[in-house]
C-alpha cells in the first residue's frame, strides 16, 4: 500500500466499534487522526492513548455531527493543530427505532432519515472546502447491507442509509473533477459493536450459518476496506459501494 503519511483524517463516531478500529488502523498507516465522539469521552481518550502508545498521532474532539456549530468548532481546532481535513470517514451512528413499519411513527422514521442526512450534509459541507482547494480528498461513508436487503424491524435504518448511499453517488459525480473520490462501505453484521450486543445469539448463529466465509465481520475487516478507499492507492474508484459481509449477501 502506498503512503498516506501525514494526511489528516476525521473519523466521526470513533470512540467505539468500527470507527475506533478504523481510527487505529489509519493511525498505524501514518495518518493524523481526529477521534470524534458525542458522549464517550473516556473511550475516545483511550483510543487516542492506544494510538500515541504505538507512535501515532491522534486527538479526541467532542461534537454532535448533526450540529453545524459544533462541527465547525471541531474543524477550527483541527485547522489550528494540523490544517484542513484530507479524508473524512463518516461513521457516526445516530439512534434509530427498531420495530415494524406498522408500529412506527413518522417521527421515528422521518426523524432517522433527517438525522442521517443532516449529519452527512453538515460534516461533508464542513470538510469539503479544504479538499477542493487542495484538489485532493477522500469522502467515505459507512452504509449498511440493510439498505439493499431488508431485515425485520430495520426499516428506519435501512431507508436512511439507502438515502446516504445515493447522496454519496451524487457527490462522486460532482466532485470527481475536483480531485475528490466518494465511496460507501457497506458492512453486514459486525461483531464487537453496539448492534452485536443487541442481537440475540440465535440470530447471530443464523447469520453465521448463512455467511460463506463462516463468521461475522470484525471491526478490523471493515477498517481494512475503509483504509483502501482512504489511501493514495485508490486513485480511480469513486461512486462505488463495497460490501464487507463475508458473502452473506451478493450484489
Ligand atoms: N455494527 C454493525 O453491525 C454495522 C453493520 C452495518 C453498518 N454499520 C455502520 O457502521 C457505522 C458504525 O457502527 P458501529 O456499530 O461501530 O457503531 P457504535 O459502536 O454504536 O458507535 C457509534 C459511534 O457513533 C458516535 N455517535 C453517535 N451519535 C453521534 C453524534 N450525534 N455525533 C457524533 N458521534 C456520534 C458514538 O459516540 P458516543 O459513544 O460518544 O456517543 C460512537 O462513537 C454506522 O454508520 C453503522 O450504521 C454497522
CSV table of C-alpha atoms and ligand atoms in Angstrom, one decimal:
chain,number,residue,atom,x,y,z
A,1,UNK,CA,0.0,0.0,0.0
A,2,UNK,CA,1.3,3.4,-0.9
A,3,UNK,CA,1.9,6.1,1.8
A,4,UNK,CA,-0.8,8.1,3.4
A,5,UNK,CA,1.7,9.6,5.9
A,6,UNK,CA,0.7,12.9,7.3
A,7,UNK,CA,-2.7,13.1,5.8
A,8,UNK,CA,-5.4,14.3,8.3
A,9,UNK,CA,-8.4,12.1,8.7
A,10,UNK,CA,-11.6,12.8,10.6
A,11,UNK,CA,-13.4,9.7,11.7
A,12,UNK,CA,-16.8,10.6,13.1
A,13,UNK,CA,-18.1,8.4,15.9
A,14,UNK,CA,-14.8,6.8,16.6
A,15,UNK,CA,-15.0,6.2,20.4
A,16,UNK,CA,-16.1,2.6,19.8
A,17,UNK,CA,-16.8,-0.1,17.3
A,18,UNK,CA,-16.0,0.3,13.6
A,19,UNK,CA,-14.9,3.9,14.0
A,20,UNK,CA,-12.4,3.1,16.7
A,21,UNK,CA,-10.9,0.2,14.7
A,22,UNK,CA,-10.7,2.5,11.6
A,23,UNK,CA,-9.0,5.3,13.6
A,24,UNK,CA,-6.4,2.8,15.0
A,25,UNK,CA,-5.7,1.4,11.6
A,26,UNK,CA,-5.4,4.7,9.8
A,27,UNK,CA,-3.1,6.0,12.5
A,28,UNK,CA,-0.9,2.9,12.1
A,29,UNK,CA,-0.7,3.7,8.4
A,30,UNK,CA,0.7,7.2,9.3
A,31,UNK,CA,-2.3,9.4,9.2
A,32,UNK,CA,-3.1,12.0,11.8
A,33,UNK,CA,-6.5,11.1,13.2
A,34,UNK,CA,-9.3,13.1,14.7
A,35,UNK,CA,-11.3,10.9,17.1
A,36,UNK,CA,-14.8,12.4,17.2
A,37,UNK,CA,-17.4,11.3,19.8
A,38,UNK,CA,-20.7,12.5,21.3
A,39,UNK,CA,-20.8,11.2,24.9
A,40,UNK,CA,-18.0,8.7,25.4
A,41,UNK,CA,-15.0,11.0,26.3
A,42,UNK,CA,-13.2,8.3,28.3
A,43,UNK,CA,-13.4,5.7,25.5
A,44,UNK,CA,-12.3,8.3,22.9
A,45,UNK,CA,-9.3,9.2,25.1
A,46,UNK,CA,-8.4,5.5,25.3
A,47,UNK,CA,-8.3,5.3,21.5
A,48,UNK,CA,-6.0,8.3,21.5
A,49,UNK,CA,-3.8,6.8,24.2
A,50,UNK,CA,-3.5,3.5,22.2
A,51,UNK,CA,-2.6,5.3,19.1
A,52,UNK,CA,0.0,7.5,20.8
A,53,UNK,CA,1.5,4.5,22.6
A,54,UNK,CA,2.4,3.0,19.2
A,55,UNK,CA,3.9,6.2,17.9
A,56,UNK,CA,0.8,7.6,16.1
A,57,UNK,CA,-0.9,11.0,16.2
A,58,UNK,CA,-4.5,11.5,17.3
A,59,UNK,CA,-6.7,13.9,19.1
A,60,UNK,CA,-10.2,13.4,20.6
A,61,UNK,CA,-12.8,16.1,20.0
A,62,UNK,CA,-16.4,16.0,21.2
A,63,UNK,CA,-19.0,17.3,18.6
A,64,UNK,CA,-22.6,16.3,17.7
A,65,UNK,CA,-22.3,15.7,14.0
A,66,UNK,CA,-25.9,16.9,13.5
A,67,UNK,CA,-24.9,20.4,14.8
A,68,UNK,CA,-23.2,22.7,12.3
A,69,UNK,CA,-21.7,25.0,15.0
A,70,UNK,CA,-20.3,22.0,16.9
A,71,UNK,CA,-18.7,20.6,13.7
A,72,UNK,CA,-17.3,24.0,12.8
A,73,UNK,CA,-15.8,24.3,16.2
A,74,UNK,CA,-14.2,20.9,15.8
A,75,UNK,CA,-12.7,21.9,12.5
A,76,UNK,CA,-11.3,25.1,13.9
A,77,UNK,CA,-9.4,23.0,16.5
A,78,UNK,CA,-8.1,20.6,13.8
A,79,UNK,CA,-7.1,23.5,11.5
A,80,UNK,CA,-5.2,25.2,14.3
A,81,UNK,CA,-3.3,22.0,15.1
A,82,UNK,CA,-2.9,20.2,11.7
A,83,UNK,CA,-4.5,22.2,8.9
A,84,UNK,CA,-7.5,21.0,6.9
A,85,UNK,CA,-9.0,17.5,6.8
A,86,UNK,CA,-7.9,15.4,3.8
A,87,UNK,CA,-10.0,12.4,4.5
A,88,UNK,CA,-13.5,12.1,6.0
A,89,UNK,CA,-14.7,8.8,7.3
A,90,UNK,CA,-18.3,9.5,8.3
A,91,UNK,CA,-19.2,6.6,10.6
A,92,UNK,CA,-21.2,8.1,13.5
A,93,UNK,CA,-24.4,6.2,14.2
A,94,UNK,CA,-27.3,8.3,15.4
A,95,UNK,CA,-30.0,6.4,17.3
A,96,UNK,CA,-33.0,4.8,15.5
A,97,UNK,CA,-36.1,2.8,16.3
A,98,UNK,CA,-36.1,-1.0,15.6
A,99,UNK,CA,-39.7,-2.0,15.0
A,100,UNK,CA,-42.1,-3.0,12.2
A,101,UNK,CA,-43.5,-0.2,9.9
A,102,UNK,CA,-47.0,-0.8,11.3
A,103,UNK,CA,-45.8,0.2,14.8
A,104,UNK,CA,-43.6,3.1,13.6
A,105,UNK,CA,-44.5,6.8,13.9
A,106,UNK,CA,-43.4,9.4,11.3
A,107,UNK,CA,-41.3,11.0,14.0
A,108,UNK,CA,-39.3,7.7,14.2
A,109,UNK,CA,-38.9,7.1,10.5
A,110,UNK,CA,-38.7,10.7,9.3
A,111,UNK,CA,-36.5,11.6,12.3
A,112,UNK,CA,-33.9,8.9,11.4
A,113,UNK,CA,-33.8,9.9,7.8
A,114,UNK,CA,-33.4,13.5,8.8
A,115,UNK,CA,-30.6,12.8,11.4
A,116,UNK,CA,-28.7,10.6,8.9
A,117,UNK,CA,-28.8,13.1,6.1
A,118,UNK,CA,-28.3,16.1,8.3
A,119,UNK,CA,-25.2,14.6,9.8
A,120,UNK,CA,-23.8,13.7,6.4
A,121,UNK,CA,-24.7,17.1,5.0
A,122,UNK,CA,-23.2,19.1,7.9
A,123,UNK,CA,-19.9,17.1,8.1
A,124,UNK,CA,-19.4,17.0,4.3
A,125,UNK,CA,-20.0,20.7,3.9
A,126,UNK,CA,-17.5,21.5,6.6
A,127,UNK,CA,-14.6,19.4,5.3
A,128,UNK,CA,-15.1,19.9,1.6
A,129,UNK,CA,-13.6,23.4,1.0
A,130,UNK,CA,-10.0,22.2,2.1
A,131,UNK,CA,-10.3,19.2,-0.2
A,132,UNK,CA,-11.3,21.1,-3.3
A,133,UNK,CA,-8.7,23.8,-2.6
A,134,UNK,CA,-6.0,21.0,-2.5
A,135,UNK,CA,-7.6,19.2,-5.4
A,136,UNK,CA,-7.3,16.0,-3.3
A,137,UNK,CA,-9.8,14.5,-0.9
A,138,UNK,CA,-11.4,11.3,0.2
A,139,UNK,CA,-15.0,11.0,1.4
A,140,UNK,CA,-16.0,7.7,2.8
A,141,UNK,CA,-19.4,7.0,4.3
A,142,UNK,CA,-20.5,4.0,6.4
A,143,UNK,CA,-23.6,2.4,4.9
A,144,UNK,CA,-25.2,-1.0,5.6
A,145,UNK,CA,-26.3,-4.0,3.7
A,146,UNK,CA,-29.7,-3.3,5.2
A,147,UNK,CA,-30.1,-0.5,2.7
A,148,UNK,CA,-30.4,-3.2,-0.1
A,149,UNK,CA,-31.6,-6.3,1.8
A,150,UNK,CA,-34.4,-5.7,4.2
A,151,UNK,CA,-34.4,-7.3,7.7
A,152,UNK,CA,-37.4,-7.3,10.1
A,153,UNK,CA,-37.5,-4.1,12.2
A,154,UNK,CA,-34.8,-2.3,10.4
A,155,UNK,CA,-36.9,-0.1,8.1
A,156,UNK,CA,-35.7,3.2,9.6
A,157,UNK,CA,-32.0,2.5,9.4
A,158,UNK,CA,-32.2,0.8,6.0
A,159,UNK,CA,-34.2,3.6,4.4
A,160,UNK,CA,-32.0,6.3,5.9
A,161,UNK,CA,-28.8,4.5,4.7
A,162,UNK,CA,-30.2,4.0,1.2
A,163,UNK,CA,-30.6,7.8,1.0
A,164,UNK,CA,-27.0,8.2,2.3
A,165,UNK,CA,-25.7,5.9,-0.4
A,166,UNK,CA,-27.4,7.7,-3.2
A,167,UNK,CA,-26.2,11.1,-1.7
A,168,UNK,CA,-22.6,9.7,-2.0
A,169,UNK,CA,-23.1,8.8,-5.7
A,170,UNK,CA,-24.3,12.3,-6.5
A,171,UNK,CA,-21.2,13.7,-4.6
A,172,UNK,CA,-19.0,11.4,-6.6
A,173,UNK,CA,-20.3,12.7,-9.8
A,174,UNK,CA,-20.0,16.4,-8.8
A,175,UNK,CA,-16.6,16.2,-7.0
A,176,UNK,CA,-14.6,13.9,-9.3
A,177,UNK,CA,-13.4,16.8,-11.5
A,178,UNK,CA,-12.2,18.5,-8.3
A,179,UNK,CA,-10.0,15.6,-7.2
A,180,UNK,CA,-12.3,14.2,-4.5
A,181,UNK,CA,-13.3,10.5,-4.5
A,182,UNK,CA,-16.5,9.4,-2.7
A,183,UNK,CA,-17.3,5.9,-1.7
A,184,UNK,CA,-19.5,3.9,0.6
A,185,UNK,CA,-18.5,0.9,2.8
A,186,UNK,CA,-21.5,-1.4,3.5
A,187,UNK,CA,-20.9,-3.9,6.3
A,188,UNK,CA,-23.1,-6.8,7.0
A,189,UNK,CA,-23.5,-7.7,10.8
A,190,UNK,CA,-20.3,-6.7,12.7
A,191,UNK,CA,-19.2,-8.3,16.0
A,192,UNK,CA,-17.9,-6.2,18.9
A,193,UNK,CA,-20.2,-3.3,18.2
A,194,UNK,CA,-23.3,-1.9,19.9
A,195,UNK,CA,-25.6,-3.7,17.4
A,196,UNK,CA,-23.9,-7.0,18.1
A,197,UNK,CA,-24.8,-6.7,21.8
A,198,UNK,CA,-28.5,-6.1,20.9
A,199,UNK,CA,-28.8,-9.2,18.6
A,200,UNK,CA,-29.5,-12.4,20.4
A,201,UNK,CA,-27.3,-15.5,20.0
A,202,UNK,CA,-29.8,-17.4,17.9
A,203,UNK,CA,-29.9,-14.6,15.3
A,204,UNK,CA,-26.1,-14.4,15.2
A,205,UNK,CA,-25.8,-18.1,14.7
A,206,UNK,CA,-28.3,-17.9,11.7
A,207,UNK,CA,-26.3,-15.1,10.2
A,208,UNK,CA,-23.0,-17.0,10.6
A,209,UNK,CA,-24.6,-20.1,9.0
A,210,UNK,CA,-25.7,-18.0,6.0
A,211,UNK,CA,-22.3,-16.5,5.6
A,212,UNK,CA,-20.0,-18.3,3.1
A,213,UNK,CA,-16.9,-17.1,5.0
A,214,UNK,CA,-18.3,-18.6,8.2
A,215,UNK,CA,-18.2,-15.8,10.8
A,216,UNK,CA,-19.5,-12.3,11.4
A,217,UNK,CA,-17.4,-9.4,10.3
A,218,UNK,CA,-15.0,-7.9,12.8
A,219,UNK,CA,-14.5,-4.1,13.0
A,220,UNK,CA,-11.0,-4.6,11.6
A,221,UNK,CA,-12.4,-6.2,8.4
A,222,UNK,CA,-14.4,-3.0,7.8
A,223,UNK,CA,-11.5,-0.8,8.7
A,224,UNK,CA,-9.2,-2.5,6.1
A,225,UNK,CA,-11.7,-1.6,3.3
A,226,UNK,CA,-12.1,2.0,4.6
A,227,UNK,CA,-8.2,2.2,4.6
A,228,UNK,CA,-8.0,1.3,1.0
A,229,UNK,CA,-10.6,3.9,0.0
A,230,UNK,CA,-8.7,6.5,2.1
A,231,UNK,CA,-5.3,5.7,0.6
A,232,UNK,CA,-3.4,7.0,-2.4
A,233,UNK,CA,-3.9,3.5,-3.8
A,234,UNK,CA,-7.5,4.4,-4.6
A,235,UNK,CA,-6.9,6.7,-7.5
A,236,UNK,CA,-9.7,5.5,-9.7
A,237,UNK,CA,-12.7,4.2,-7.7
A,238,UNK,CA,-15.4,6.7,-7.0
A,239,UNK,CA,-19.2,6.4,-6.6
A,240,UNK,CA,-18.8,2.7,-5.5
A,241,UNK,CA,-20.0,0.7,-2.6
A,242,UNK,CA,-18.0,-2.1,-1.0
A,243,UNK,CA,-19.9,-4.9,0.7
A,244,UNK,CA,-18.0,-6.3,3.8
A,245,UNK,CA,-20.2,-9.2,4.7
A,246,UNK,CA,-18.3,-12.5,4.0
A,247,UNK,CA,-20.7,-13.2,1.2
A,248,UNK,CA,-23.9,-13.0,3.3
A,249,UNK,CA,-25.4,-11.0,0.5
A,250,UNK,CA,-24.1,-10.7,-3.0
A,251,UNK,CA,-24.9,-7.8,-5.3
B,1,LIG,N1,-22.4,-2.8,13.8
B,1,LIG,C1,-22.8,-3.3,12.7
B,1,LIG,O1,-23.2,-4.5,12.7
B,1,LIG,C2,-22.9,-2.4,11.5
B,1,LIG,C3,-23.4,-3.1,10.3
B,1,LIG,C4,-23.5,-2.3,9.2
B,1,LIG,C5,-23.2,-0.9,9.2
B,1,LIG,N2,-22.8,-0.3,10.3
B,1,LIG,C6,-22.5,1.1,10.3
B,1,LIG,O2,-21.1,1.3,10.8
B,1,LIG,C7,-21.1,2.6,11.5
B,1,LIG,C8,-20.5,2.4,12.9
B,1,LIG,O3,-21.3,1.4,13.6
B,1,LIG,P1,-20.9,0.8,15.0
B,1,LIG,O4,-21.8,-0.3,15.2
B,1,LIG,O5,-19.5,0.7,15.0
B,1,LIG,O6,-21.4,2.0,15.9
B,1,LIG,P2,-21.3,2.1,17.5
B,1,LIG,O7,-20.4,1.1,18.1
B,1,LIG,O8,-22.7,2.1,18.1
B,1,LIG,O9,-20.6,3.5,17.7
B,1,LIG,C9,-21.3,4.6,17.3
B,1,LIG,C10,-20.4,5.8,17.4
B,1,LIG,O10,-21.1,7.0,16.9
B,1,LIG,C11,-21.0,8.0,17.9
B,1,LIG,N3,-22.1,8.9,17.8
B,1,LIG,C12,-23.4,8.7,17.9
B,1,LIG,N4,-24.2,9.8,17.7
B,1,LIG,C13,-23.3,10.8,17.4
B,1,LIG,C14,-23.4,12.1,17.1
B,1,LIG,N5,-24.6,12.7,17.0
B,1,LIG,N6,-22.3,12.9,16.9
B,1,LIG,C15,-21.0,12.3,17.0
B,1,LIG,N7,-20.9,11.0,17.2
B,1,LIG,C16,-21.9,10.2,17.5
B,1,LIG,C17,-20.8,7.3,19.2
B,1,LIG,O11,-20.2,8.2,20.1
B,1,LIG,P3,-20.5,8.2,21.7
B,1,LIG,O12,-20.3,6.8,22.2
B,1,LIG,O13,-19.6,9.2,22.3
B,1,LIG,O14,-22.0,8.6,21.8
B,1,LIG,C18,-19.9,6.2,18.8
B,1,LIG,O15,-18.6,6.6,18.7
B,1,LIG,C19,-22.6,3.1,11.5
B,1,LIG,O16,-22.7,4.1,10.5
B,1,LIG,C20,-23.4,1.9,11.2
B,1,LIG,O17,-24.6,2.1,10.6
B,1,LIG,C21,-22.6,-1.1,11.5
